[in-house]
Amino acid sequence: MGLRSRRAEAKFAKACMQAGLDLDPNGQPDLVVDHEAMFARIAAHGWIGLAEAYMAGEWRTQTPVALVKVLSGLIESGYNPRTSSAKADTRFIGGDVPPELVARYAGDGMSSFAGHFSTGVPTTERRSVKSFSPSAGKRGEPANYFVSVTNFSEPLSTEKLDLADAQRRSVGMLLDAAGVHAGSHIAELPSSGGAVAIAAAGRQATVDSLVTDPGTVPGLRERLTLAGVDDSVHINVVQSVQQALARREGRYDAVVSVETLETLPMRLRPTYTAVMDELLTRGGRAVIQTVVATEKLTPVAASSLESLRAYVWPALEYGTKESLRRLVDKHSGLRVIGETHAPEHLALSLGHQRTTFQGQLREAAADGFDAVYRRLWTWQLALREALARLGMLDAVQYTLAHKHRRGVR
């Protein structure tokens, strides 16, 4: 291990040099190594070890934004220590985060998802895409179909106080795409913390909000009560996608999912889309907001995500925009009819979440999150921000509708 540790140290130093990172302790270093034990961790577990060393306080940066710079530099330089894959949990994993923790970095105090900032200009065009349906080109089903694709331009200068409005804008976009209005019956699969349910109830819709973690129910009920919509929102606790289907009380006019798909085990994603299909009434809409990988995602970046699988989301896997279309075409009677892309908005959202969290570290400590856990959360926000700023991740909203033999209904 001593030899492996020294080799890991040499490779790390070389990567820092290639990335242009300053290590001089007498100047203004981008990072400071306080304990050589970090190199033993890297030698043993690669990117997971680097994250563990950060959580243990064995290395640090002078500022949180410097951590984003360090991670971006290492990824761009091709730094790729041998990293074993974290074993994914095979249970239904909805990516639930303790609501007390979400409150410390969310712009609106309840939402962990990306926002869409008002200064981003949308541009829409219709594109022909290949159908992945097994019956494509047969029985009158077309081999290609059209999708309305909207790209949001990079927003102008923003502040962290703008995050709440951006998150509300994301919710509004989801409900607009789903056609939610007075009298609509909507299923949120699963609950995203309350923002979607509150906004839908504000439109005089009835909401069934599915919750996968019973521990989040008291906080969710409190938010709904304070918003005055508790009579319009029904909370259903489920433990699996299959149970969500079994417990449905009827079909819905709209089904909404916010940044859950990427945290589900791959084997459950076909079932997840099939459940949406079964829950949705004919003529209804399902809308999914998810984070996807772009063509710029490198093997090094993919390896760095093992640190998040090891400690945050065991089944985390960012698919491509094509993989979502393939999933929907092959495993449901739905079809993607619209999608929006906002990669710069994702990067800004994560940056504002990170700075918001840094400003509430004492409050997070008072909530019971120890120093190691707080550094873990800083790490995951910084790593995902780094990947987004490198153009490797994108925030996408997909609109789905039932298809029929001559196209989309």
Tab-separated table of C-alpha atoms in Angstrom:
chain	number	residue	atom	x	y	z
A	1	MET	CA	0.000	0.000	0.000
A	2	GLY	CA	2.912	2.358	0.687
A	3	LEU	CA	4.134	2.019	-2.897
A	4	ARG	CA	0.625	2.336	-4.300
A	5	SER	CA	0.067	5.409	-2.155
A	6	ARG	CA	3.210	7.091	-3.481
A	7	ARG	CA	2.165	6.313	-7.043
A	8	ALA	CA	-1.272	7.756	-6.353
A	9	GLU	CA	0.364	10.910	-4.968
A	10	ALA	CA	2.553	11.280	-8.044
A	11	LYS	CA	-0.397	10.835	-10.425
A	12	PHE	CA	-2.499	13.303	-8.451
A	13	ALA	CA	0.273	15.907	-8.514
A	14	LYS	CA	0.729	15.414	-12.261
A	15	ALA	CA	-3.002	15.819	-12.869
A	16	CYS	CA	-3.062	19.013	-10.806
A	17	MET	CA	-0.150	20.386	-12.817
A	18	GLN	CA	-1.866	19.521	-16.121
A	19	ALA	CA	-5.038	21.173	-14.851
A	20	GLY	CA	-3.143	24.336	-13.902
A	21	LEU	CA	-4.023	24.013	-10.215
A	22	ASP	CA	-1.794	25.811	-7.718
A	23	LEU	CA	-0.505	23.600	-4.889
A	24	ASP	CA	2.037	26.055	-3.410
A	25	PRO	CA	1.146	26.425	0.295
A	26	ASN	CA	3.060	29.711	0.447
A	27	GLY	CA	0.916	31.327	-2.243
A	28	GLN	CA	-2.808	31.062	-2.923
A	29	PRO	CA	-3.245	27.336	-3.482
A	30	ASP	CA	-6.345	25.978	-5.163
A	31	LEU	CA	-6.238	23.026	-2.766
A	32	VAL	CA	-4.341	22.062	0.361
A	33	VAL	CA	-3.446	18.489	1.362
A	34	ASP	CA	-3.372	18.233	5.152
A	35	HIS	CA	-2.940	14.465	5.550
A	36	GLU	CA	-1.091	12.042	3.298
A	37	ALA	CA	-3.681	9.396	4.166
A	38	MET	CA	-5.736	10.732	1.260
A	39	PHE	CA	-3.350	9.079	-1.199
A	40	ALA	CA	-3.891	5.689	0.410
A	41	ARG	CA	-7.625	6.227	-0.015
A	42	ILE	CA	-7.171	7.170	-3.678
A	43	ALA	CA	-4.943	4.152	-4.262
A	44	ALA	CA	-7.588	1.873	-2.774
A	45	HIS	CA	-10.779	3.384	-4.177
A	46	GLY	CA	-9.969	6.013	-6.823
A	47	TRP	CA	-12.572	8.764	-7.097
A	48	ILE	CA	-14.483	7.309	-4.157
A	49	GLY	CA	-11.304	7.581	-2.093
A	50	LEU	CA	-10.795	11.186	-3.183
A	51	ALA	CA	-14.323	11.991	-2.008
A	52	GLU	CA	-13.761	10.138	1.268
A	53	ALA	CA	-10.570	12.104	1.866
A	54	TYR	CA	-12.477	15.356	1.316
A	55	MET	CA	-15.211	14.278	3.723
A	56	ALA	CA	-12.572	13.285	6.294
A	57	GLY	CA	-10.913	16.698	6.045
A	58	GLU	CA	-7.646	15.295	4.674
A	59	TRP	CA	-7.650	17.861	1.867
A	60	ARG	CA	-9.552	21.098	1.376
A	61	THR	CA	-10.006	24.176	-0.764
A	62	GLN	CA	-9.909	27.751	0.433
A	63	THR	CA	-13.441	28.411	-0.842
A	64	PRO	CA	-16.340	26.196	-1.970
A	65	VAL	CA	-16.178	27.617	-5.508
A	66	ALA	CA	-12.532	26.539	-5.608
A	67	LEU	CA	-13.738	22.952	-5.127
A	68	VAL	CA	-15.704	23.262	-8.376
A	69	LYS	CA	-12.556	24.569	-10.066
A	70	VAL	CA	-10.477	21.679	-8.723
A	71	LEU	CA	-12.972	19.017	-9.781
A	72	SER	CA	-13.429	20.594	-13.212
A	73	GLY	CA	-9.668	20.761	-13.699
A	74	LEU	CA	-9.087	17.155	-12.667
A	75	ILE	CA	-11.842	15.883	-14.960
A	76	GLU	CA	-10.669	17.965	-17.925
A	77	SER	CA	-7.062	16.828	-17.392
A	78	GLY	CA	-8.144	13.200	-17.690
A	79	TYR	CA	-7.382	12.279	-14.074
A	80	ASN	CA	-8.838	8.807	-13.725
A	81	PRO	CA	-7.577	6.772	-10.766
A	82	ARG	CA	-8.750	3.183	-10.786
A	83	THR	CA	-12.233	3.266	-9.308
A	84	SER	CA	-14.317	0.207	-8.566
A	85	SER	CA	-18.032	0.428	-9.270
A	86	ALA	CA	-20.246	1.028	-6.257
A	87	LYS	CA	-22.788	-1.788	-5.959
A	88	ALA	CA	-26.257	-0.425	-6.637
A	89	ASP	CA	-29.099	-1.222	-4.277
A	90	THR	CA	-31.730	-3.275	-6.094
A	91	ARG	CA	-34.643	-1.850	-4.099
A	92	PHE	CA	-36.866	0.984	-5.320
A	93	ILE	CA	-34.742	4.068	-4.797
A	94	GLY	CA	-36.504	7.362	-5.280
A	95	GLY	CA	-33.539	9.546	-4.417
A	96	ASP	CA	-35.251	10.920	-1.320
A	97	VAL	CA	-33.203	13.517	0.545
A	98	PRO	CA	-34.072	14.473	4.140
A	99	PRO	CA	-36.385	17.516	3.930
A	100	GLU	CA	-34.398	19.230	6.692
A	101	LEU	CA	-31.339	19.024	4.450
A	102	VAL	CA	-33.185	20.166	1.325
A	103	ALA	CA	-34.354	23.258	3.223
A	104	ARG	CA	-30.706	24.294	3.680
A	105	TYR	CA	-29.908	24.563	-0.027
A	106	ALA	CA	-33.224	24.889	-1.871
A	107	GLY	CA	-34.201	28.265	-3.213
A	108	ASP	CA	-37.835	27.798	-2.206
A	109	GLY	CA	-37.012	25.871	0.975
A	110	MET	CA	-38.435	22.585	-0.291
A	111	SER	CA	-37.154	21.720	-3.793
A	112	SER	CA	-33.874	20.074	-4.768
A	113	PHE	CA	-34.411	20.189	-8.535
A	114	ALA	CA	-33.002	22.563	-11.136
A	115	GLY	CA	-34.711	25.807	-12.049
A	116	HIS	CA	-35.252	27.693	-15.289
A	117	PHE	CA	-34.197	31.334	-15.013
A	118	SER	CA	-36.357	34.044	-16.541
A	119	THR	CA	-33.618	35.575	-18.704
A	120	GLY	CA	-33.026	32.383	-20.685
A	121	VAL	CA	-34.594	32.763	-24.137
A	122	PRO	CA	-36.387	29.653	-25.496
A	123	THR	CA	-36.135	28.662	-29.155
A	124	THR	CA	-38.373	25.867	-30.462
A	125	GLU	CA	-38.208	23.718	-33.583
A	126	ARG	CA	-39.829	20.466	-34.682
A	127	ARG	CA	-37.462	17.593	-35.373
A	128	SER	CA	-37.993	14.189	-36.883
A	129	VAL	CA	-36.619	11.395	-34.672
A	130	LYS	CA	-36.384	7.643	-35.071
A	131	SER	CA	-38.982	5.492	-33.347
A	132	PHE	CA	-37.618	2.698	-31.136
A	133	SER	CA	-40.977	0.975	-30.839
A	134	PRO	CA	-40.837	-2.749	-31.739
A	135	SER	CA	-43.794	-2.179	-34.087
A	136	ALA	CA	-42.320	0.898	-35.795
A	137	GLY	CA	-43.042	0.797	-39.506
A	138	LYS	CA	-45.658	-1.925	-39.002
A	139	ARG	CA	-49.461	-1.872	-38.697
A	140	GLY	CA	-49.540	1.758	-39.701
A	141	GLU	CA	-47.142	2.949	-36.979
A	142	PRO	CA	-44.591	5.383	-38.449
A	143	ALA	CA	-40.856	4.650	-38.319
A	144	ASN	CA	-40.215	8.284	-37.417
A	145	TYR	CA	-42.155	10.910	-35.540
A	146	PHE	CA	-41.847	14.594	-34.740
A	147	VAL	CA	-40.774	16.108	-31.428
A	148	SER	CA	-40.973	19.792	-30.480
A	149	VAL	CA	-37.511	20.608	-29.121
A	150	THR	CA	-36.982	23.795	-27.113
A	151	ASN	CA	-33.507	25.042	-26.207
A	152	PHE	CA	-33.076	27.694	-23.513
A	153	SER	CA	-30.218	30.127	-23.990
A	154	GLU	CA	-27.755	30.855	-21.196
A	155	PRO	CA	-29.388	33.205	-18.674
A	156	LEU	CA	-27.982	36.605	-17.840
A	157	SER	CA	-26.292	37.350	-14.533
A	158	THR	CA	-28.198	35.834	-11.611
A	159	GLU	CA	-27.995	35.745	-7.813
A	160	LYS	CA	-28.816	32.937	-5.426
A	161	LEU	CA	-32.030	34.735	-4.491
A	162	ASP	CA	-33.195	34.098	-8.065
A	163	LEU	CA	-33.156	30.332	-7.511
A	164	ALA	CA	-36.596	30.226	-5.864
A	165	ASP	CA	-38.214	31.977	-8.824
A	166	ALA	CA	-36.348	29.694	-11.243
A	167	GLN	CA	-37.623	26.593	-9.446
A	168	ARG	CA	-41.179	27.937	-9.518
A	169	ARG	CA	-40.703	28.483	-13.239
A	170	SER	CA	-39.686	24.827	-13.664
A	171	VAL	CA	-42.848	23.749	-11.852
A	172	GLY	CA	-44.971	26.057	-13.984
A	173	MET	CA	-43.433	24.629	-17.146
A	174	LEU	CA	-44.180	21.084	-15.986
A	175	LEU	CA	-47.816	21.860	-15.193
A	176	ASP	CA	-48.301	23.825	-18.420
A	177	ALA	CA	-46.894	20.971	-20.496
A	178	ALA	CA	-49.144	18.520	-18.643
A	179	GLY	CA	-52.184	20.730	-19.293
A	180	VAL	CA	-53.068	21.022	-15.598
A	181	HIS	CA	-56.054	23.283	-14.932
A	182	ALA	CA	-59.079	23.507	-12.660
A	183	GLY	CA	-60.599	20.063	-12.207
A	184	SER	CA	-57.528	18.148	-13.375
A	185	HIS	CA	-56.557	14.999	-11.467
A	186	ILE	CA	-52.771	14.796	-11.227
A	187	ALA	CA	-50.384	12.146	-9.886
A	188	GLU	CA	-46.924	13.153	-8.728
A	189	LEU	CA	-44.671	10.114	-8.953
A	190	PRO	CA	-43.054	10.497	-6.455
A	191	SER	CA	-43.381	13.704	-4.419
A	192	SER	CA	-40.671	16.275	-5.126
A	193	GLY	CA	-41.041	17.988	-1.761
A	194	GLY	CA	-44.284	19.887	-2.112
A	195	ALA	CA	-43.724	22.548	-4.779
A	196	VAL	CA	-45.486	20.665	-7.590
A	197	ALA	CA	-48.433	19.672	-5.399
A	198	ILE	CA	-48.881	23.199	-4.031
A	199	ALA	CA	-48.715	24.793	-7.491
A	200	ALA	CA	-51.136	22.241	-8.972
A	201	ALA	CA	-53.571	22.730	-6.091
A	202	GLY	CA	-53.251	26.466	-6.689
A	203	ARG	CA	-54.679	25.785	-10.159
A	204	GLN	CA	-57.627	24.049	-8.455
A	205	ALA	CA	-56.416	20.591	-9.449
A	206	THR	CA	-56.626	17.496	-7.243
A	207	VAL	CA	-53.259	15.895	-6.509
A	208	ASP	CA	-52.245	12.402	-5.464
A	209	SER	CA	-48.667	12.709	-4.226
A	210	LEU	CA	-46.809	9.423	-3.858
A	211	VAL	CA	-44.112	9.254	-1.190
A	212	THR	CA	-41.459	6.537	-1.008
A	213	ASP	CA	-39.995	7.556	2.365
A	214	PRO	CA	-42.492	7.684	5.272
A	215	GLY	CA	-40.068	9.909	7.201
A	216	THR	CA	-40.735	12.789	4.802
A	217	VAL	CA	-44.516	12.766	5.332
A	218	PRO	CA	-44.731	15.032	8.433
A	219	GLY	CA	-42.675	17.784	6.780
A	220	LEU	CA	-44.667	17.494	3.553
A	221	ARG	CA	-47.984	17.695	5.409
A	222	GLU	CA	-46.789	20.802	7.233
A	223	ARG	CA	-45.890	22.537	3.961
A	224	LEU	CA	-49.246	21.680	2.432
A	225	THR	CA	-51.094	22.940	5.506
A	226	LEU	CA	-49.167	26.221	5.577
A	227	ALA	CA	-49.944	26.695	1.879
A	228	GLY	CA	-53.632	26.049	2.556
A	229	VAL	CA	-53.913	23.198	0.052
A	230	ASP	CA	-53.919	20.147	2.330
A	231	ASP	CA	-57.538	19.343	1.354
A	232	SER	CA	-56.589	19.158	-2.338
A	233	VAL	CA	-53.494	16.979	-1.954
A	234	HIS	CA	-53.619	13.330	-0.940
A	235	ILE	CA	-50.376	11.711	0.267
A	236	ASN	CA	-49.947	8.019	-0.521
A	237	VAL	CA	-46.977	6.160	0.976
A	238	VAL	CA	-45.656	3.430	-1.329
A	239	GLN	CA	-42.497	1.342	-1.311
A	240	SER	CA	-42.240	0.332	-4.960
A	241	VAL	CA	-43.297	1.271	-8.458
A	242	GLN	CA	-45.433	-1.847	-8.606
A	243	GLN	CA	-47.249	-0.814	-5.448
A	244	ALA	CA	-47.894	2.609	-6.933
A	245	LEU	CA	-49.695	0.909	-9.795
A	246	ALA	CA	-51.641	-1.435	-7.517
A	247	ARG	CA	-52.826	1.419	-5.285
A	248	ARG	CA	-54.033	3.763	-8.001
A	249	GLU	CA	-57.553	5.018	-7.466
A	250	GLY	CA	-58.223	5.604	-11.131
A	251	ARG	CA	-56.638	7.159	-14.138
A	252	TYR	CA	-55.122	10.624	-14.126
A	253	ASP	CA	-55.244	13.581	-16.463
A	254	ALA	CA	-51.564	14.280	-15.774
A	255	VAL	CA	-48.571	12.490	-14.287
A	256	VAL	CA	-45.500	14.473	-13.194
A	257	SER	CA	-42.027	13.259	-12.219
A	258	VAL	CA	-39.192	15.564	-11.164
A	259	GLU	CA	-35.549	14.386	-11.180
A	260	THR	CA	-36.340	10.864	-10.006
A	261	LEU	CA	-35.736	8.742	-13.092
A	262	GLU	CA	-31.940	9.124	-12.968
A	263	THR	CA	-31.805	7.732	-9.411
A	264	LEU	CA	-33.806	4.571	-10.159
A	265	PRO	CA	-32.119	1.204	-10.739
A	266	MET	CA	-31.942	0.492	-14.460
A	267	ARG	CA	-34.079	-2.638	-14.104
A	268	LEU	CA	-36.971	-0.598	-12.689
A	269	ARG	CA	-37.010	2.180	-15.273
A	270	PRO	CA	-39.098	0.211	-17.807
A	271	THR	CA	-41.643	-0.493	-15.042
A	272	TYR	CA	-41.620	3.176	-14.074
A	273	THR	CA	-42.574	4.289	-17.575
A	274	ALA	CA	-45.156	1.502	-17.825
A	275	VAL	CA	-46.740	2.729	-14.585
A	276	MET	CA	-47.009	6.233	-16.044
A	277	ASP	CA	-48.715	4.737	-19.072
A	278	GLU	CA	-51.228	2.840	-16.930
A	279	LEU	CA	-51.964	5.794	-14.656
A	280	LEU	CA	-52.558	8.234	-17.510
A	281	THR	CA	-55.974	8.629	-19.087
A	282	ARG	CA	-56.266	8.724	-22.857
A	283	GLY	CA	-55.635	12.271	-23.961
A	284	GLY	CA	-53.656	13.051	-20.811
A	285	ARG	CA	-50.008	14.056	-20.558
A	286	ALA	CA	-47.036	12.836	-18.530
A	287	VAL	CA	-44.134	15.217	-17.970
A	288	ILE	CA	-40.700	14.201	-16.709
A	289	GLN	CA	-37.925	16.545	-15.616
A	290	THR	CA	-34.633	14.696	-15.447
A	291	VAL	CA	-30.898	15.269	-15.737
A	292	VAL	CA	-29.283	13.544	-18.712
A	293	ALA	CA	-25.739	13.022	-19.906
A	294	THR	CA	-24.621	14.826	-23.040
A	295	GLU	CA	-22.220	13.533	-25.696
A	296	LYS	CA	-19.460	15.419	-23.840
A	297	LEU	CA	-19.592	13.110	-20.806
A	298	THR	CA	-16.187	11.408	-20.665
A	299	PRO	CA	-15.175	8.104	-19.048
A	300	VAL	CA	-13.351	10.170	-16.398
A	301	ALA	CA	-16.539	12.070	-15.570
A	302	ALA	CA	-18.511	8.821	-15.451
A	303	SER	CA	-15.925	7.397	-13.067
A	304	SER	CA	-16.183	10.431	-10.775
A	305	LEU	CA	-19.906	9.726	-10.340
A	306	GLU	CA	-19.058	6.525	-8.472
A	307	SER	CA	-18.469	8.732	-5.432
A	308	LEU	CA	-22.146	9.755	-5.544
A	309	ARG	CA	-23.308	6.162	-5.985
A	310	ALA	CA	-21.244	5.104	-2.989
A	311	TYR	CA	-22.694	7.673	-0.581
A	312	VAL	CA	-25.802	9.407	-1.977
A	313	TRP	CA	-27.739	7.666	-4.785
A	314	PRO	CA	-26.712	3.996	-5.153
A	315	ALA	CA	-28.406	3.557	-8.537
A	316	LEU	CA	-27.544	6.951	-10.043
A	317	GLU	CA	-27.158	6.713	-13.817
A	318	TYR	CA	-27.517	9.625	-16.217
A	319	GLY	CA	-28.984	8.383	-19.465
A	320	THR	CA	-28.899	10.198	-22.792
A	321	LYS	CA	-31.844	11.989	-24.358
A	322	GLU	CA	-32.089	9.148	-26.871
A	323	SER	CA	-32.151	6.538	-24.077
A	324	LEU	CA	-35.267	8.133	-22.593
A	325	ARG	CA	-37.038	8.036	-25.960
A	326	ARG	CA	-35.973	4.413	-26.390
A	327	LEU	CA	-37.217	3.556	-22.897
A	328	VAL	CA	-40.611	5.131	-23.506
A	329	ASP	CA	-41.045	3.680	-27.010
A	330	LYS	CA	-40.151	0.137	-26.013
A	331	HIS	CA	-41.814	-0.208	-22.620
A	332	SER	CA	-44.989	1.864	-22.756
A	333	GLY	CA	-47.759	3.044	-25.017
A	334	LEU	CA	-46.465	6.596	-24.649
A	335	ARG	CA	-44.344	8.704	-26.947
A	336	VAL	CA	-42.192	11.797	-26.414
A	337	ILE	CA	-43.871	14.739	-28.143
A	338	GLY	CA	-41.834	17.583	-26.633
A	339	GLU	CA	-38.603	18.221	-24.811
A	340	THR	CA	-36.754	21.232	-23.413
A	341	HIS	CA	-33.011	21.585	-22.813
A	342	ALA	CA	-31.383	23.993	-20.349
A	343	PRO	CA	-27.798	22.901	-19.488
A	344	GLU	CA	-26.613	26.353	-18.369
A	345	HIS	CA	-29.651	26.680	-16.121
A	346	LEU	CA	-28.725	23.387	-14.465
A	347	ALA	CA	-25.179	24.608	-13.786
A	348	LEU	CA	-26.451	27.889	-12.335
A	349	SER	CA	-29.028	26.100	-10.185
A	350	LEU	CA	-26.389	23.808	-8.697
A	351	GLY	CA	-24.073	26.768	-8.115
A	352	HIS	CA	-26.756	28.687	-6.243
A	353	GLN	CA	-27.684	25.584	-4.253
A	354	ARG	CA	-24.045	25.188	-3.257
A	355	THR	CA	-23.649	28.806	-2.127
A	356	THR	CA	-26.990	28.673	-0.297
A	357	PHE	CA	-25.874	25.542	1.539
A	358	GLN	CA	-22.538	27.089	2.471
A	359	GLY	CA	-24.397	30.014	3.995
A	360	GLN	CA	-26.433	27.677	6.202
A	361	LEU	CA	-23.809	25.245	7.458
A	362	ARG	CA	-24.464	26.208	11.073
A	363	GLU	CA	-28.174	25.635	10.657
A	364	ALA	CA	-27.464	22.263	9.032
A	365	ALA	CA	-25.272	21.370	12.019
A	366	ALA	CA	-28.093	22.348	14.364
A	367	ASP	CA	-30.390	20.028	12.386
A	368	GLY	CA	-28.073	17.142	13.255
A	369	PHE	CA	-25.937	16.865	10.109
A	370	ASP	CA	-22.338	16.397	11.257
A	371	ALA	CA	-19.235	17.857	9.611
A	372	VAL	CA	-18.589	14.774	7.471
A	373	TYR	CA	-22.162	14.768	6.129
A	374	ARG	CA	-22.000	18.491	5.418
A	375	ARG	CA	-18.791	18.025	3.434
A	376	LEU	CA	-20.459	15.137	1.560
A	377	TRP	CA	-23.263	17.444	0.490
A	378	THR	CA	-20.832	20.160	-0.552
A	379	TRP	CA	-18.957	17.535	-2.591
A	380	GLN	CA	-22.006	16.239	-4.461
A	381	LEU	CA	-23.244	19.726	-5.313
A	382	ALA	CA	-19.776	20.823	-6.463
A	383	LEU	CA	-19.163	17.686	-8.537
A	384	ARG	CA	-22.464	17.908	-10.365
A	385	GLU	CA	-21.941	21.642	-10.890
A	386	ALA	CA	-18.498	20.942	-12.349
A	387	LEU	CA	-19.947	18.388	-14.778
A	388	ALA	CA	-22.745	20.770	-15.767
A	389	ARG	CA	-20.322	23.654	-16.341
A	390	LEU	CA	-18.246	21.361	-18.552
A	391	GLY	CA	-21.363	20.749	-20.647
A	392	MET	CA	-21.609	17.093	-19.649
A	393	LEU	CA	-25.039	17.257	-17.990
A	394	ASP	CA	-28.305	18.780	-19.165
A	395	ALA	CA	-31.661	19.463	-17.470
A	396	VAL	CA	-34.439	18.187	-19.728
A	397	GLN	CA	-38.219	18.211	-19.502
A	398	TYR	CA	-39.990	15.545	-21.593
A	399	THR	CA	-43.681	15.671	-22.472
A	400	LEU	CA	-45.255	12.264	-23.138
A	401	ALA	CA	-48.599	11.344	-24.673
A	402	HIS	CA	-50.308	8.141	-25.764
A	403	LYS	CA	-49.709	7.056	-29.347
A	404	HIS	CA	-52.171	5.440	-31.714
A	405	ARG	CA	-51.758	3.664	-35.000
A	406	ARG	CA	-51.389	6.864	-36.999
A	407	GLY	CA	-49.248	8.875	-34.636
A	408	VAL	CA	-49.694	10.618	-31.299
A	409	ARG	CA	-53.046	11.295	-29.783
